[in-house]
PDB file of C-alpha atoms and ligand atoms in Angstrom:
ATOM      1  CA  MET A 295       3.894  -7.858 -18.110  1.00  0.00           C
ATOM      2  CA  ARG A 296       6.031  -5.397 -16.175  1.00  0.00           C
ATOM      3  CA  LEU A 297       5.216  -3.548 -12.956  1.00  0.00           C
ATOM      4  CA  HIS A 298       6.888  -0.135 -12.747  1.00  0.00           C
ATOM      5  CA  TYR A 299       7.252   0.548  -9.063  1.00  0.00           C
ATOM      6  CA  HIS A 300       9.471   1.679  -6.218  1.00  0.00           C
ATOM      7  CA  PRO A 301      10.116  -0.256  -2.972  1.00  0.00           C
ATOM      8  CA  LEU A 302       9.363   2.817  -0.799  1.00  0.00           C
ATOM      9  CA  SER A 303       6.101   3.721  -2.536  1.00  0.00           C
ATOM     10  CA  SER A 304       3.176   2.523  -0.440  1.00  0.00           C
ATOM     11  CA  TYR A 305       0.908   1.995  -3.452  1.00  0.00           C
ATOM     12  CA  SER A 306       3.662   0.122  -5.267  1.00  0.00           C
ATOM     13  CA  ARG A 307       4.060  -2.060  -2.201  1.00  0.00           C
ATOM     14  CA  LYS A 308       0.337  -2.800  -2.209  1.00  0.00           C
ATOM     15  CA  VAL A 309       0.562  -4.225  -5.725  1.00  0.00           C
ATOM     16  CA  ASP A 310       3.916  -5.905  -5.108  1.00  0.00           C
ATOM     17  CA  ILE A 311       2.522  -7.816  -2.107  1.00  0.00           C
ATOM     18  CA  GLY A 312      -0.791  -8.539  -3.856  1.00  0.00           C
ATOM     19  CA  LEU A 313       0.999 -10.035  -6.865  1.00  0.00           C
ATOM     20  CA  ALA A 314       3.178 -12.149  -4.579  1.00  0.00           C
ATOM     21  CA  LEU A 315       0.090 -13.417  -2.711  1.00  0.00           C
ATOM     22  CA  ARG A 316      -1.397 -14.388  -6.057  1.00  0.00           C
ATOM     23  CA  GLY A 317       1.845 -15.951  -7.272  1.00  0.00           C
ATOM     24  CA  GLU A 318       1.909 -13.840 -10.425  1.00  0.00           C
ATOM     25  CA  PRO A 319       5.197 -13.953 -12.357  1.00  0.00           C
ATOM     26  CA  VAL A 320       5.316 -10.241 -13.184  1.00  0.00           C
ATOM     27  CA  GLU A 321       8.633  -8.545 -13.930  1.00  0.00           C
ATOM     28  CA  ARG A 322       9.443  -5.585 -11.653  1.00  0.00           C
ATOM     29  CA  VAL A 323      10.983  -2.410 -13.072  1.00  0.00           C
ATOM     30  CA  GLN A 324      12.293  -0.134 -10.333  1.00  0.00           C
ATOM     31  CA  LEU A 325      11.704   3.539 -11.062  1.00  0.00           C
ATOM     32  CA  ASN A 326      14.033   6.367 -10.093  1.00  0.00           C
ATOM     33  CA  PRO A 327      11.761   9.223  -8.961  1.00  0.00           C
ATOM     34  CA  MET A 328      14.795  11.308  -7.891  1.00  0.00           C
ATOM     35  CA  ALA A 329      15.971  11.335 -11.503  1.00  0.00           C
ATOM     36  CA  GLY A 330      12.608  12.746 -12.612  1.00  0.00           C
ATOM     37  CA  GLU A 331      11.459   9.508 -14.196  1.00  0.00           C
ATOM     38  CA  LEU A 332       7.842   9.966 -13.078  1.00  0.00           C
ATOM     39  CA  GLY A 333       7.579  13.070 -15.237  1.00  0.00           C
ATOM     40  CA  SER A 334       9.262  11.645 -18.308  1.00  0.00           C
ATOM     41  CA  PRO A 335       7.138  11.439 -21.489  1.00  0.00           C
ATOM     42  CA  ASP A 336       7.704   7.671 -21.618  1.00  0.00           C
ATOM     43  CA  PHE A 337       6.392   7.212 -18.094  1.00  0.00           C
ATOM     44  CA  VAL A 338       3.455   9.601 -18.476  1.00  0.00           C
ATOM     45  CA  ALA A 339       2.448   7.637 -21.585  1.00  0.00           C
ATOM     46  CA  LEU A 340       1.961   4.678 -19.235  1.00  0.00           C
ATOM     47  CA  SER A 341       0.646   6.512 -16.187  1.00  0.00           C
ATOM     48  CA  PRO A 342      -1.022   9.802 -17.157  1.00  0.00           C
ATOM     49  CA  PHE A 343      -0.865  11.356 -13.677  1.00  0.00           C
ATOM     50  CA  GLY A 344       2.826  10.466 -13.376  1.00  0.00           C
ATOM     51  CA  LYS A 345       2.196   8.197 -10.409  1.00  0.00           C
ATOM     52  CA  MET A 346       3.408   4.735  -9.556  1.00  0.00           C
ATOM     53  CA  PRO A 347       2.710   1.881  -9.757  1.00  0.00           C
ATOM     54  CA  VAL A 348       1.699   1.117 -13.321  1.00  0.00           C
ATOM     55  CA  LEU A 349       1.418  -2.246 -15.045  1.00  0.00           C
ATOM     56  CA  GLU A 350       2.702  -2.374 -18.624  1.00  0.00           C
ATOM     57  CA  GLY A 351       2.073  -5.027 -21.247  1.00  0.00           C
ATOM     58  CA  THR A 352      -1.495  -6.173 -20.579  1.00  0.00           C
ATOM     59  CA  PRO A 353      -3.859  -6.945 -23.485  1.00  0.00           C
ATOM     60  CA  GLU A 354      -5.775  -3.814 -22.391  1.00  0.00           C
ATOM     61  CA  GLY A 355      -2.686  -1.589 -22.497  1.00  0.00           C
ATOM     62  CA  PRO A 356      -1.085  -0.058 -19.416  1.00  0.00           C
ATOM     63  CA  ILE A 357      -3.097  -0.130 -16.180  1.00  0.00           C
ATOM     64  CA  PHE A 358      -2.483   2.497 -13.499  1.00  0.00           C
ATOM     65  CA  GLU A 359      -4.059   2.746  -9.995  1.00  0.00           C
ATOM     66  CA  SER A 360      -2.999   0.092  -7.517  1.00  0.00           C
ATOM     67  CA  THR A 361      -6.472  -1.362  -6.966  1.00  0.00           C
ATOM     68  CA  SER A 362      -7.226  -1.490 -10.696  1.00  0.00           C
ATOM     69  CA  ILE A 363      -4.027  -3.464 -11.281  1.00  0.00           C
ATOM     70  CA  LEU A 364      -4.945  -6.020  -8.626  1.00  0.00           C
ATOM     71  CA  GLU A 365      -8.548  -6.209  -9.885  1.00  0.00           C
ATOM     72  CA  PHE A 366      -7.213  -6.948 -13.385  1.00  0.00           C
ATOM     73  CA  PHE A 367      -5.528 -10.093 -12.048  1.00  0.00           C
ATOM     74  CA  GLU A 368      -8.461 -11.075  -9.816  1.00  0.00           C
ATOM     75  CA  GLU A 369     -10.819 -10.896 -12.802  1.00  0.00           C
ATOM     76  CA  ARG A 370      -8.590 -13.372 -14.648  1.00  0.00           C
ATOM     77  CA  GLY A 371      -8.735 -15.659 -11.601  1.00  0.00           C
ATOM     78  CA  PRO A 372      -8.244 -17.441  -9.385  1.00  0.00           C
ATOM     79  CA  ARG A 373      -9.822 -15.265  -6.740  1.00  0.00           C
ATOM     80  CA  VAL A 374      -7.289 -14.679  -3.979  1.00  0.00           C
ATOM     81  CA  LEU A 375      -7.546 -11.046  -2.898  1.00  0.00           C
ATOM     82  CA  LEU A 376     -11.294 -10.646  -3.434  1.00  0.00           C
ATOM     83  CA  PRO A 377     -12.878 -13.796  -1.970  1.00  0.00           C
ATOM     84  CA  GLU A 378     -16.347 -14.699  -3.257  1.00  0.00           C
ATOM     85  CA  GLY A 379     -19.032 -12.995  -1.196  1.00  0.00           C
ATOM     86  CA  GLU A 380     -16.575 -10.547   0.405  1.00  0.00           C
ATOM     87  CA  GLU A 381     -15.911  -8.351  -2.617  1.00  0.00           C
ATOM     88  CA  ARG A 382     -17.771  -5.239  -1.457  1.00  0.00           C
ATOM     89  CA  ARG A 383     -16.295  -5.341   2.036  1.00  0.00           C
ATOM     90  CA  CYS A 384     -12.783  -5.899   0.649  1.00  0.00           C
ATOM     91  CA  ARG A 385     -13.139  -2.998  -1.749  1.00  0.00           C
ATOM     92  CA  HIS A 386     -14.550  -0.791   1.001  1.00  0.00           C
ATOM     93  CA  PHE A 387     -11.641  -1.367   3.376  1.00  0.00           C
ATOM     94  CA  ASP A 388      -9.145  -1.078   0.534  1.00  0.00           C
ATOM     95  CA  ARG A 389     -10.579   2.353  -0.295  1.00  0.00           C
ATOM     96  CA  VAL A 390     -10.704   3.452   3.345  1.00  0.00           C
ATOM     97  CA  GLY A 391      -7.147   2.193   3.829  1.00  0.00           C
ATOM     98  CA  ASP A 392      -5.919   4.141   0.797  1.00  0.00           C
ATOM     99  CA  LEU A 393      -7.667   7.398   1.640  1.00  0.00           C
ATOM    100  CA  TYR A 394      -7.472   7.577   5.418  1.00  0.00           C
ATOM    101  CA  LEU A 395      -4.355   5.531   6.240  1.00  0.00           C
ATOM    102  CA  LEU A 396      -1.886   5.576   3.345  1.00  0.00           C
ATOM    103  CA  ASP A 397      -2.616   9.100   2.133  1.00  0.00           C
ATOM    104  CA  ALA A 398      -2.614  10.458   5.691  1.00  0.00           C
ATOM    105  CA  ILE A 399       0.725   8.833   6.514  1.00  0.00           C
ATOM    106  CA  GLY A 400       2.160   9.846   3.138  1.00  0.00           C
ATOM    107  CA  ALA A 401       1.460  13.485   3.991  1.00  0.00           C
ATOM    108  CA  TYR A 402       3.290  13.265   7.325  1.00  0.00           C
ATOM    109  CA  PHE A 403       6.104  11.174   5.849  1.00  0.00           C
ATOM    110  CA  TRP A 404       7.117  14.116   3.664  1.00  0.00           C
ATOM    111  CA  ARG A 405       5.970  17.032   5.827  1.00  0.00           C
ATOM    112  CA  LYS A 406       6.905  16.807   9.477  1.00  0.00           C
ATOM    113  CA  ASP A 407       5.084  19.789  10.934  1.00  0.00           C
ATOM    114  CA  ALA A 408       2.633  19.938  13.824  1.00  0.00           C
ATOM    115  CA  ALA A 409      -0.475  20.620  11.737  1.00  0.00           C
ATOM    116  CA  THR A 410       0.212  17.725   9.370  1.00  0.00           C
ATOM    117  CA  ARG A 411       0.954  15.439  12.290  1.00  0.00           C
ATOM    118  CA  ALA A 412      -2.334  16.376  13.994  1.00  0.00           C
ATOM    119  CA  ALA A 413      -4.350  15.780  10.807  1.00  0.00           C
ATOM    120  CA  THR A 414      -2.579  12.456  10.210  1.00  0.00           C
ATOM    121  CA  GLU A 415      -3.129  11.300  13.795  1.00  0.00           C
ATOM    122  CA  ARG A 416      -6.806  12.191  13.621  1.00  0.00           C
ATOM    123  CA  SER A 417      -7.324  10.245  10.393  1.00  0.00           C
ATOM    124  CA  LEU A 418      -5.359   7.248  11.640  1.00  0.00           C
ATOM    125  CA  GLY A 419      -7.198   7.239  14.958  1.00  0.00           C
ATOM    126  CA  ILE A 420     -10.570   6.989  13.249  1.00  0.00           C
ATOM    127  CA  ALA A 421      -9.408   4.417  10.708  1.00  0.00           C
ATOM    128  CA  TRP A 422      -7.685   2.179  13.262  1.00  0.00           C
ATOM    129  CA  GLY A 423     -10.911   2.269  15.266  1.00  0.00           C
ATOM    130  CA  LEU A 424     -12.723   0.779  12.255  1.00  0.00           C
ATOM    131  CA  TRP A 425     -10.089  -1.946  11.917  1.00  0.00           C
ATOM    132  CA  GLN A 426     -10.209  -2.742  15.626  1.00  0.00           C
ATOM    133  CA  ALA A 427     -13.989  -3.120  15.477  1.00  0.00           C
ATOM    134  CA  GLU A 428     -13.639  -5.573  12.571  1.00  0.00           C
ATOM    135  CA  LEU A 429     -10.945  -7.605  14.311  1.00  0.00           C
ATOM    136  CA  ALA A 430     -12.642  -7.619  17.721  1.00  0.00           C
ATOM    137  CA  ASP A 431     -14.002 -11.164  17.185  1.00  0.00           C
ATOM    138  CA  GLY A 432     -10.455 -12.535  16.973  1.00  0.00           C
ATOM    139  CA  ARG A 433     -10.151 -12.849  13.186  1.00  0.00           C
ATOM    140  CA  PRO A 434      -6.498 -12.494  12.155  1.00  0.00           C
ATOM    141  CA  PHE A 435      -7.339 -10.499   9.025  1.00  0.00           C
ATOM    142  CA  LEU A 436     -10.339  -8.533   7.831  1.00  0.00           C
ATOM    143  CA  CYS A 437     -11.867 -11.344   5.784  1.00  0.00           C
ATOM    144  CA  GLY A 438     -10.722 -14.224   7.963  1.00  0.00           C
ATOM    145  CA  GLU A 439      -7.582 -16.309   8.054  1.00  0.00           C
ATOM    146  CA  ARG A 440      -5.870 -14.977   4.946  1.00  0.00           C
ATOM    147  CA  ILE A 441      -4.630 -11.578   3.818  1.00  0.00           C
ATOM    148  CA  THR A 442      -6.953 -10.056   1.194  1.00  0.00           C
ATOM    149  CA  LEU A 443      -7.241  -6.737  -0.596  1.00  0.00           C
ATOM    150  CA  ALA A 444      -8.876  -5.396   2.583  1.00  0.00           C
ATOM    151  CA  ASP A 445      -5.586  -5.727   4.505  1.00  0.00           C
ATOM    152  CA  LEU A 446      -2.956  -4.503   2.057  1.00  0.00           C
ATOM    153  CA  SER A 447      -3.105  -0.738   2.588  1.00  0.00           C
ATOM    154  CA  ALA A 448      -3.625  -1.152   6.328  1.00  0.00           C
ATOM    155  CA  GLY A 449      -0.720  -3.582   6.744  1.00  0.00           C
ATOM    156  CA  ILE A 450       1.619  -1.236   4.874  1.00  0.00           C
ATOM    157  CA  ALA A 451       0.244   1.791   6.733  1.00  0.00           C
ATOM    158  CA  ALA A 452       0.867   0.101  10.076  1.00  0.00           C
ATOM    159  CA  HIS A 453       4.511  -0.345   9.106  1.00  0.00           C
ATOM    160  CA  TYR A 454       4.928   3.328   8.148  1.00  0.00           C
ATOM    161  CA  ALA A 455       2.970   4.541  11.180  1.00  0.00           C
ATOM    162  CA  PHE A 456       5.500   2.661  13.287  1.00  0.00           C
ATOM    163  CA  THR A 457       8.582   3.933  11.439  1.00  0.00           C
ATOM    164  CA  GLU A 458       7.257   7.524  11.546  1.00  0.00           C
ATOM    165  CA  GLY A 459       6.678   7.354  15.306  1.00  0.00           C
ATOM    166  CA  LEU A 460       2.912   7.739  15.026  1.00  0.00           C
ATOM    167  CA  GLY A 461       2.147   4.961  17.472  1.00  0.00           C
ATOM    168  CA  LEU A 462      -0.225   2.064  17.016  1.00  0.00           C
ATOM    169  CA  PRO A 463      -3.070   0.750  19.205  1.00  0.00           C
ATOM    170  CA  SER A 464      -1.990  -2.631  20.603  1.00  0.00           C
ATOM    171  CA  ALA A 465      -4.496  -4.582  18.484  1.00  0.00           C
ATOM    172  CA  ILE A 466      -3.133  -2.903  15.354  1.00  0.00           C
ATOM    173  CA  ALA A 467       0.463  -3.548  16.414  1.00  0.00           C
ATOM    174  CA  ALA A 468      -0.464  -7.241  16.666  1.00  0.00           C
ATOM    175  CA  TYR A 469      -2.224  -7.059  13.266  1.00  0.00           C
ATOM    176  CA  ARG A 470       0.943  -5.552  11.798  1.00  0.00           C
ATOM    177  CA  GLU A 471       3.008  -8.424  13.225  1.00  0.00           C
ATOM    178  CA  ARG A 472       0.632 -10.992  11.708  1.00  0.00           C
ATOM    179  CA  PHE A 473       0.728  -9.198   8.356  1.00  0.00           C
ATOM    180  CA  GLU A 474       4.524  -9.060   8.300  1.00  0.00           C
ATOM    181  CA  ARG A 475       4.765 -12.734   9.237  1.00  0.00           C
ATOM    182  CA  HIS A 476       3.797 -13.428   5.639  1.00  0.00           C
ATOM    183  CA  PRO A 477       7.002 -13.678   3.570  1.00  0.00           C
ATOM    184  CA  ALA A 478       5.638 -11.341   0.864  1.00  0.00           C
ATOM    185  CA  ALA A 479       4.858  -8.598   3.389  1.00  0.00           C
ATOM    186  CA  ALA A 480       8.177  -9.109   5.181  1.00  0.00           C
ATOM    187  CA  ALA A 481      10.091  -8.865   1.903  1.00  0.00           C
ATOM    188  CA  SER A 482       8.267  -5.647   1.013  1.00  0.00           C
ATOM    189  CA  ARG A 483       9.018  -4.154   4.448  1.00  0.00           C
ATOM    190  CA  ASP A 484      12.695  -5.118   4.195  1.00  0.00           C
ATOM    191  CA  ALA A 485      12.989  -3.646   0.706  1.00  0.00           C
ATOM    192  CA  ALA A 486      11.417  -0.342   1.881  1.00  0.00           C
ATOM    193  CA  GLU A 487      13.513   0.162   5.014  1.00  0.00           C
ATOM    194  CA  PRO A 488      16.778   1.406   3.414  1.00  0.00           C
ATOM    195  CA  PHE A 489      14.802   4.052   1.503  1.00  0.00           C
ATOM    196  CA  ILE A 490      13.005   5.219   4.645  1.00  0.00           C
ATOM    197  CA  ALA A 491      16.373   6.171   6.121  1.00  0.00           C
ATOM    198  CA  ALA A 492      17.762   7.466   2.829  1.00  0.00           C
ATOM    199  CA  THR A 493      14.900   9.946   2.285  1.00  0.00           C
ATOM    200  CA  LEU A 494      15.180  11.519   5.768  1.00  0.00           C
ATOM    201  CA  PRO A 495      17.271  14.486   4.583  1.00  0.00           C
ATOM    202  CA  ARG A 496      14.617  15.329   1.958  1.00  0.00           C
ATOM    203  CA  ARG A 497      11.697  15.461   4.377  1.00  0.00           C
ATOM    204  CA  GLN A 498      10.431  18.922   5.363  1.00  0.00           C
ATOM    205  CA  PRO A 499      10.963  20.385   7.902  1.00  0.00           C
ATOM    206  CA  LYS A 500      13.282  18.028   9.703  1.00  0.00           C
ATOM    207  CA  ALA A 501      11.735  16.144  12.618  1.00  0.00           C
ATOM    208  CA  ASP A 502      12.779  17.427  16.091  1.00  0.00           C
TER     209      ASP A 502
HETATM  210  N1  GSH B 643      -4.378   6.189  -6.176  1.00  0.00           N
HETATM  211  C1  GSH B 643      -3.070   5.831  -6.683  1.00  0.00           C
HETATM  212  C2  GSH B 643      -2.026   6.537  -5.834  1.00  0.00           C
HETATM  213  C3  GSH B 643      -0.642   6.416  -6.443  1.00  0.00           C
HETATM  214  C4  GSH B 643       0.348   7.332  -5.740  1.00  0.00           C
HETATM  215  O1  GSH B 643      -0.007   8.339  -5.104  1.00  0.00           O
HETATM  216  N2  GSH B 643       1.620   6.993  -5.895  1.00  0.00           N
HETATM  217  C5  GSH B 643       2.661   7.806  -5.317  1.00  0.00           C
HETATM  218  C6  GSH B 643       3.728   6.916  -4.661  1.00  0.00           C
HETATM  219  S1  GSH B 643       3.084   5.994  -3.309  1.00  0.00           S
HETATM  220  C7  GSH B 643       3.363   8.577  -6.402  1.00  0.00           C
HETATM  221  O2  GSH B 643       3.575   8.080  -7.489  1.00  0.00           O
HETATM  222  N3  GSH B 643       3.751   9.816  -6.097  1.00  0.00           N
HETATM  223  C8  GSH B 643       4.518  10.603  -6.977  1.00  0.00           C
HETATM  224  C9  GSH B 643       3.924  11.939  -7.218  1.00  0.00           C
HETATM  225  O3  GSH B 643       2.789  12.179  -6.784  1.00  0.00           O
HETATM  226  O4  GSH B 643       4.615  12.748  -7.834  1.00  0.00           O
HETATM  227  C10 GSH B 643      -2.909   4.307  -6.643  1.00  0.00           C
HETATM  228  O5  GSH B 643      -3.663   3.633  -5.917  1.00  0.00           O
HETATM  229  O6  GSH B 643      -2.073   3.781  -7.391  1.00  0.00           O
END
């Protein structure tokens, strides 16, 4: 099986870290979005909306959507990212993390204007409040001691919120540090960082 991905892409990073946490030996194929690869007929045959990541070579054919890819592996077992009894909560926070953290930061990452910043900050403020309420009892991660699906989008979002100067509540800054203490999360962060700097000239309009 091959994961088509890019180290800067937040949803690719979600799957990349999830696969590493599971110990899945999946080949990585790095895409080149700048060369138009996401729109190529070969890529769209794998991922109909032209989005990454996509997993190629499963018995079911290609699987797109980050959560669907991770659920494919969890269904085969063992259960690592969706612990027994915590499935609904994990899926809930995964969805909230995708919609209100990653998508909100993604918008501001590419469009640095005041209106986008305000909308992003509002979404992040509400979402981080939900995470803080969950973590208030001292749990390191949303489902306990280990990183699960519930933490992947949020851990990645906390990294990008920091790099984009969006600020983090102190409890979330500490959560980010715990997340990135895991070698898989640290490797993903380190692989993304050169691209964060490299894409600066393409972001609109330029930050003040
Ligand atoms: N809901 C999708 C989102 C995938 C997504 O938006 N991927 C972005 C990169 S992080 C992408 O491929 N963007 C390229 C484009 O929209 O042209 C998932 O969970 O996989």
